[in-house]
Structures are given as C-alpha cells and as structure tokens.
Amino acid sequence: MNIRVGFGFDVHSLEEGIPFYLGGILIPHSKGAKGHSDADVVLHAICDALLGAAALGDIGKHFPDTSNEFKGIDSKILLRRVVELLASKGYQAGNVDVSLVLEKPKIAPYITQMQHSIAEVMNTDAGNISVKATTNERMGFVGREEGVAAYAVALISKI
Ligand code: MG
C-alpha cells in the first residue's frame, strides 16, 4: 500500500505570562502553553500523525522530554526532523488536517499564517495544510482555559 494515513493528538496546560506558540507562530495572549519544548500542540499533533502514518512510533520516542537537547526547543525543528525521517524511509507527506481546541483567543486571524508556517517547515504548499479551531463550549479543562488540545490527521505516500 503506497498511501497511508496517521492520527495525532496532543495537549498542554496553559499558564499565565509565558509565550503561546501554535502552528509555529507566536500568538498574542495572556497565557501560553507549558511544556519541555515550546509546547506547540499543533506541531506536536502533526508530528505524531506523520510518525503514526509511517508506523515510526511517536514524538516522545524520538524527542524524549528527559533530554536537555529538546528543552525549550522550537517545535518547527522537531517537525522538520520528522519530515526528514519519513523522507529517509521513502515517504513524503500529502495533506495534513488539524483541529485545534481552545477557548481563547479566537484563532481565525492566525490560520493563514499558521498554514504558511507549517507548509514552509514541511516543504509543501500551504494548500496541503488545513488548520481549524473550535472551542470546547466552556466544558472541561479546555473550557476552563487550563489547557489547549490539538488533533491531526496526515496522509503520506511512498515516493
Ligand atoms: Mg506536546
């Protein structure tokens, strides 16, 4: 089978006064996502979707949060490495579709910038990258603005 699909999910807690990276861009907001890396849930979910499509494990296997190498790292570097790993196995990414779940801020003004940022890292057209956002209708940890989550699917094919 030359075409494969993968799924990824990620979640990070939100904290006052730290930078908020989503889809490779800095989002102006009073809170940011906390993590070992820059805690970009969009890029992490995409990494896991791509790795999953190739049955190559997950982001924690390749970039362990116990390693100092990845402390505070720009997740665009992680995504680039995942794309390079897939290329080394003969795979290229097709399209990616992401659903971001957070209460605030409104993400619509940043979607185009995210698409271009992700596409550049993945060396593909922005038309291959879809980013959507929804709230959690004020329910649960996302609804209480304690965290942010992202789901992604990715299609890959054998070159
Ligand atoms: Mg993560």
PDB file of C-alpha atoms and ligand atoms in Angstrom:
ATOM      1  CA  MET A   1       0.000   0.000   0.000  1.00  0.00           C
ATOM      2  CA  ASN A   2       1.614   3.263  -1.120  1.00  0.00           C
ATOM      3  CA  ILE A   3      -0.787   5.617   0.646  1.00  0.00           C
ATOM      4  CA  ARG A   4      -1.025   5.638   4.438  1.00  0.00           C
ATOM      5  CA  VAL A   5      -2.903   7.704   6.988  1.00  0.00           C
ATOM      6  CA  GLY A   6      -1.878   8.706  10.515  1.00  0.00           C
ATOM      7  CA  PHE A   7      -3.517  10.337  13.502  1.00  0.00           C
ATOM      8  CA  GLY A   8      -2.036  12.524  16.233  1.00  0.00           C
ATOM      9  CA  PHE A   9      -3.263  14.131  19.443  1.00  0.00           C
ATOM     10  CA  ASP A  10      -1.545  16.483  21.867  1.00  0.00           C
ATOM     11  CA  VAL A  11      -2.442  18.525  24.912  1.00  0.00           C
ATOM     12  CA  HIS A  12      -0.561  21.042  27.057  1.00  0.00           C
ATOM     13  CA  SER A  13      -1.524  23.023  30.127  1.00  0.00           C
ATOM     14  CA  LEU A  14      -1.861  26.797  29.965  1.00  0.00           C
ATOM     15  CA  GLU A  15      -0.071  29.169  32.290  1.00  0.00           C
ATOM     16  CA  GLU A  16      -0.144  32.944  32.723  1.00  0.00           C
ATOM     17  CA  GLY A  17       2.687  35.021  31.326  1.00  0.00           C
ATOM     18  CA  ILE A  18       4.521  32.565  29.066  1.00  0.00           C
ATOM     19  CA  PRO A  19       4.759  32.622  25.240  1.00  0.00           C
ATOM     20  CA  PHE A  20       1.965  30.851  23.334  1.00  0.00           C
ATOM     21  CA  TYR A  21       3.170  29.014  20.223  1.00  0.00           C
ATOM     22  CA  LEU A  22       0.600  27.431  17.925  1.00  0.00           C
ATOM     23  CA  GLY A  23       1.287  26.184  14.419  1.00  0.00           C
ATOM     24  CA  GLY A  24       4.787  27.627  14.538  1.00  0.00           C
ATOM     25  CA  ILE A  25       3.738  31.190  15.278  1.00  0.00           C
ATOM     26  CA  LEU A  26       3.608  33.279  18.438  1.00  0.00           C
ATOM     27  CA  ILE A  27       0.008  34.052  19.439  1.00  0.00           C
ATOM     28  CA  PRO A  28      -0.568  37.237  21.456  1.00  0.00           C
ATOM     29  CA  HIS A  29      -2.346  36.080  24.650  1.00  0.00           C
ATOM     30  CA  SER A  30      -2.105  36.446  28.426  1.00  0.00           C
ATOM     31  CA  LYS A  31      -1.433  32.689  28.747  1.00  0.00           C
ATOM     32  CA  GLY A  32       0.899  30.280  26.993  1.00  0.00           C
ATOM     33  CA  ALA A  33       1.316  26.506  26.782  1.00  0.00           C
ATOM     34  CA  LYS A  34       3.673  24.847  29.232  1.00  0.00           C
ATOM     35  CA  GLY A  35       5.970  22.003  28.218  1.00  0.00           C
ATOM     36  CA  HIS A  36       9.517  20.694  27.868  1.00  0.00           C
ATOM     37  CA  SER A  37       9.743  22.137  24.343  1.00  0.00           C
ATOM     38  CA  ASP A  38       7.918  25.290  23.186  1.00  0.00           C
ATOM     39  CA  ALA A  39       4.722  23.229  23.763  1.00  0.00           C
ATOM     40  CA  ASP A  40       3.221  23.837  20.317  1.00  0.00           C
ATOM     41  CA  VAL A  41       0.275  21.399  20.341  1.00  0.00           C
ATOM     42  CA  VAL A  42      -0.476  21.920  16.649  1.00  0.00           C
ATOM     43  CA  LEU A  43       3.024  20.937  15.537  1.00  0.00           C
ATOM     44  CA  HIS A  44       3.195  18.088  18.055  1.00  0.00           C
ATOM     45  CA  ALA A  45      -0.107  16.619  16.832  1.00  0.00           C
ATOM     46  CA  ILE A  46       1.147  16.859  13.227  1.00  0.00           C
ATOM     47  CA  CYS A  47       4.430  15.145  14.195  1.00  0.00           C
ATOM     48  CA  ASP A  48       2.500  12.276  15.763  1.00  0.00           C
ATOM     49  CA  ALA A  49       0.158  11.987  12.769  1.00  0.00           C
ATOM     50  CA  LEU A  50       3.127  11.775  10.376  1.00  0.00           C
ATOM     51  CA  LEU A  51       5.023   9.317  12.578  1.00  0.00           C
ATOM     52  CA  GLY A  52       1.860   7.264  13.027  1.00  0.00           C
ATOM     53  CA  ALA A  53       1.255   7.118   9.279  1.00  0.00           C
ATOM     54  CA  ALA A  54       4.719   5.623   8.834  1.00  0.00           C
ATOM     55  CA  ALA A  55       4.376   3.389  11.943  1.00  0.00           C
ATOM     56  CA  LEU A  56       7.535   5.013  13.326  1.00  0.00           C
ATOM     57  CA  GLY A  57       6.438   5.470  16.924  1.00  0.00           C
ATOM     58  CA  ASP A  58       5.603   8.818  18.466  1.00  0.00           C
ATOM     59  CA  ILE A  59       7.095  12.196  19.301  1.00  0.00           C
ATOM     60  CA  GLY A  60       8.052  11.088  22.823  1.00  0.00           C
ATOM     61  CA  LYS A  61      10.120   8.221  21.415  1.00  0.00           C
ATOM     62  CA  HIS A  62      12.071  10.438  19.025  1.00  0.00           C
ATOM     63  CA  PHE A  63      12.337  13.577  21.178  1.00  0.00           C
ATOM     64  CA  PRO A  64      12.160  12.486  24.848  1.00  0.00           C
ATOM     65  CA  ASP A  65      11.215  15.165  27.380  1.00  0.00           C
ATOM     66  CA  THR A  66      14.003  13.857  29.608  1.00  0.00           C
ATOM     67  CA  SER A  67      16.600  15.088  27.096  1.00  0.00           C
ATOM     68  CA  ASN A  68      18.199  18.508  27.545  1.00  0.00           C
ATOM     69  CA  GLU A  69      18.622  18.676  23.775  1.00  0.00           C
ATOM     70  CA  PHE A  70      14.888  19.320  23.433  1.00  0.00           C
ATOM     71  CA  LYS A  71      14.409  21.712  26.370  1.00  0.00           C
ATOM     72  CA  GLY A  72      12.678  24.839  25.107  1.00  0.00           C
ATOM     73  CA  ILE A  73      13.228  23.705  21.505  1.00  0.00           C
ATOM     74  CA  ASP A  74      11.317  25.321  18.647  1.00  0.00           C
ATOM     75  CA  SER A  75       8.862  22.591  17.581  1.00  0.00           C
ATOM     76  CA  LYS A  76       9.384  23.580  13.939  1.00  0.00           C
ATOM     77  CA  ILE A  77      12.769  21.861  14.303  1.00  0.00           C
ATOM     78  CA  LEU A  78      11.040  18.705  15.568  1.00  0.00           C
ATOM     79  CA  LEU A  79       8.556  18.731  12.678  1.00  0.00           C
ATOM     80  CA  ARG A  80      11.380  19.248  10.176  1.00  0.00           C
ATOM     81  CA  ARG A  81      13.197  16.252  11.651  1.00  0.00           C
ATOM     82  CA  VAL A  82      10.060  14.110  11.404  1.00  0.00           C
ATOM     83  CA  VAL A  83       9.623  15.051   7.741  1.00  0.00           C
ATOM     84  CA  GLU A  84      13.304  14.219   7.117  1.00  0.00           C
ATOM     85  CA  LEU A  85      12.937  10.894   8.943  1.00  0.00           C
ATOM     86  CA  LEU A  86       9.958   9.987   6.759  1.00  0.00           C
ATOM     87  CA  ALA A  87      11.900  11.015   3.636  1.00  0.00           C
ATOM     88  CA  SER A  88      14.746   8.705   4.711  1.00  0.00           C
ATOM     89  CA  LYS A  89      12.206   5.857   4.758  1.00  0.00           C
ATOM     90  CA  GLY A  90      10.903   6.811   1.309  1.00  0.00           C
ATOM     91  CA  TYR A  91       7.773   8.676   2.400  1.00  0.00           C
ATOM     92  CA  GLN A  92       6.529  12.127   1.514  1.00  0.00           C
ATOM     93  CA  ALA A  93       3.676  13.914   3.221  1.00  0.00           C
ATOM     94  CA  GLY A  94       0.498  14.651   1.304  1.00  0.00           C
ATOM     95  CA  ASN A  95      -2.038  16.745   3.180  1.00  0.00           C
ATOM     96  CA  VAL A  96      -2.454  17.464   6.861  1.00  0.00           C
ATOM     97  CA  ASP A  97      -5.661  18.453   8.658  1.00  0.00           C
ATOM     98  CA  VAL A  98      -5.641  19.826  12.210  1.00  0.00           C
ATOM     99  CA  SER A  99      -8.397  20.632  14.698  1.00  0.00           C
ATOM    100  CA  LEU A 100      -7.245  22.895  17.488  1.00  0.00           C
ATOM    101  CA  VAL A 101      -9.379  23.027  20.633  1.00  0.00           C
ATOM    102  CA  LEU A 102      -9.097  26.065  22.877  1.00  0.00           C
ATOM    103  CA  GLU A 103     -11.358  28.594  24.492  1.00  0.00           C
ATOM    104  CA  LYS A 104      -9.349  31.785  23.910  1.00  0.00           C
ATOM    105  CA  PRO A 105      -8.126  33.666  21.952  1.00  0.00           C
ATOM    106  CA  LYS A 106     -10.006  33.497  18.655  1.00  0.00           C
ATOM    107  CA  ILE A 107      -7.679  31.722  16.218  1.00  0.00           C
ATOM    108  CA  ALA A 108      -9.257  32.715  12.898  1.00  0.00           C
ATOM    109  CA  PRO A 109      -6.925  35.739  12.368  1.00  0.00           C
ATOM    110  CA  TYR A 110      -3.853  33.480  12.612  1.00  0.00           C
ATOM    111  CA  ILE A 111      -4.921  30.492  10.493  1.00  0.00           C
ATOM    112  CA  THR A 112      -3.344  31.646   7.211  1.00  0.00           C
ATOM    113  CA  GLN A 113      -0.061  32.455   8.919  1.00  0.00           C
ATOM    114  CA  MET A 114      -0.047  29.023  10.599  1.00  0.00           C
ATOM    115  CA  GLN A 115      -0.718  27.258   7.292  1.00  0.00           C
ATOM    116  CA  HIS A 116       2.216  29.022   5.664  1.00  0.00           C
ATOM    117  CA  SER A 117       4.492  28.437   8.654  1.00  0.00           C
ATOM    118  CA  ILE A 118       3.719  24.682   8.721  1.00  0.00           C
ATOM    119  CA  ALA A 119       3.941  24.364   4.930  1.00  0.00           C
ATOM    120  CA  GLU A 120       7.367  26.005   4.899  1.00  0.00           C
ATOM    121  CA  VAL A 121       8.685  23.617   7.555  1.00  0.00           C
ATOM    122  CA  MET A 122       7.228  20.619   5.708  1.00  0.00           C
ATOM    123  CA  ASN A 123       8.432  21.903   2.334  1.00  0.00           C
ATOM    124  CA  THR A 124       4.952  21.709   0.840  1.00  0.00           C
ATOM    125  CA  ASP A 125       2.203  24.038  -0.422  1.00  0.00           C
ATOM    126  CA  ALA A 126       0.047  25.876   2.110  1.00  0.00           C
ATOM    127  CA  GLY A 127      -2.926  24.301   0.298  1.00  0.00           C
ATOM    128  CA  ASN A 128      -1.843  20.947   1.727  1.00  0.00           C
ATOM    129  CA  ILE A 129      -2.169  22.236   5.292  1.00  0.00           C
ATOM    130  CA  SER A 130      -5.540  22.742   6.955  1.00  0.00           C
ATOM    131  CA  VAL A 131      -5.866  24.243  10.430  1.00  0.00           C
ATOM    132  CA  LYS A 132      -9.289  24.567  12.039  1.00  0.00           C
ATOM    133  CA  ALA A 133     -10.176  25.714  15.522  1.00  0.00           C
ATOM    134  CA  THR A 134     -13.085  25.190  17.868  1.00  0.00           C
ATOM    135  CA  THR A 135     -13.852  25.968  21.477  1.00  0.00           C
ATOM    136  CA  ASN A 136     -14.836  23.259  23.949  1.00  0.00           C
ATOM    137  CA  GLU A 137     -18.088  25.092  24.711  1.00  0.00           C
ATOM    138  CA  ARG A 138     -16.690  26.116  28.124  1.00  0.00           C
ATOM    139  CA  MET A 139     -16.630  22.495  29.320  1.00  0.00           C
ATOM    140  CA  GLY A 140     -13.756  20.602  30.910  1.00  0.00           C
ATOM    141  CA  PHE A 141     -10.105  21.657  31.182  1.00  0.00           C
ATOM    142  CA  VAL A 142     -10.158  23.413  27.813  1.00  0.00           C
ATOM    143  CA  GLY A 143     -13.362  25.205  28.728  1.00  0.00           C
ATOM    144  CA  ARG A 144     -11.812  26.417  31.990  1.00  0.00           C
ATOM    145  CA  GLU A 145      -8.811  27.687  29.977  1.00  0.00           C
ATOM    146  CA  GLU A 146      -6.492  25.301  31.833  1.00  0.00           C
ATOM    147  CA  GLY A 147      -5.243  23.678  28.666  1.00  0.00           C
ATOM    148  CA  VAL A 148      -5.147  23.505  24.890  1.00  0.00           C
ATOM    149  CA  ALA A 149      -5.507  20.415  22.685  1.00  0.00           C
ATOM    150  CA  ALA A 150      -4.988  19.539  19.035  1.00  0.00           C
ATOM    151  CA  TYR A 151      -5.923  16.605  16.804  1.00  0.00           C
ATOM    152  CA  ALA A 152      -4.319  15.965  13.433  1.00  0.00           C
ATOM    153  CA  VAL A 153      -4.520  13.535  10.561  1.00  0.00           C
ATOM    154  CA  ALA A 154      -1.881  13.223   7.864  1.00  0.00           C
ATOM    155  CA  LEU A 155      -1.662  11.367   4.586  1.00  0.00           C
ATOM    156  CA  ILE A 156       1.718  10.121   3.411  1.00  0.00           C
ATOM    157  CA  SER A 157       2.802   8.190   0.329  1.00  0.00           C
ATOM    158  CA  LYS A 158       5.810   6.149  -0.774  1.00  0.00           C
ATOM    159  CA  ILE A 159       7.910   8.248  -3.110  1.00  0.00           C
TER     160      ILE A 159
HETATM  161 MG    MG B   1       3.338  18.087  23.166  1.00  0.00          MG
END
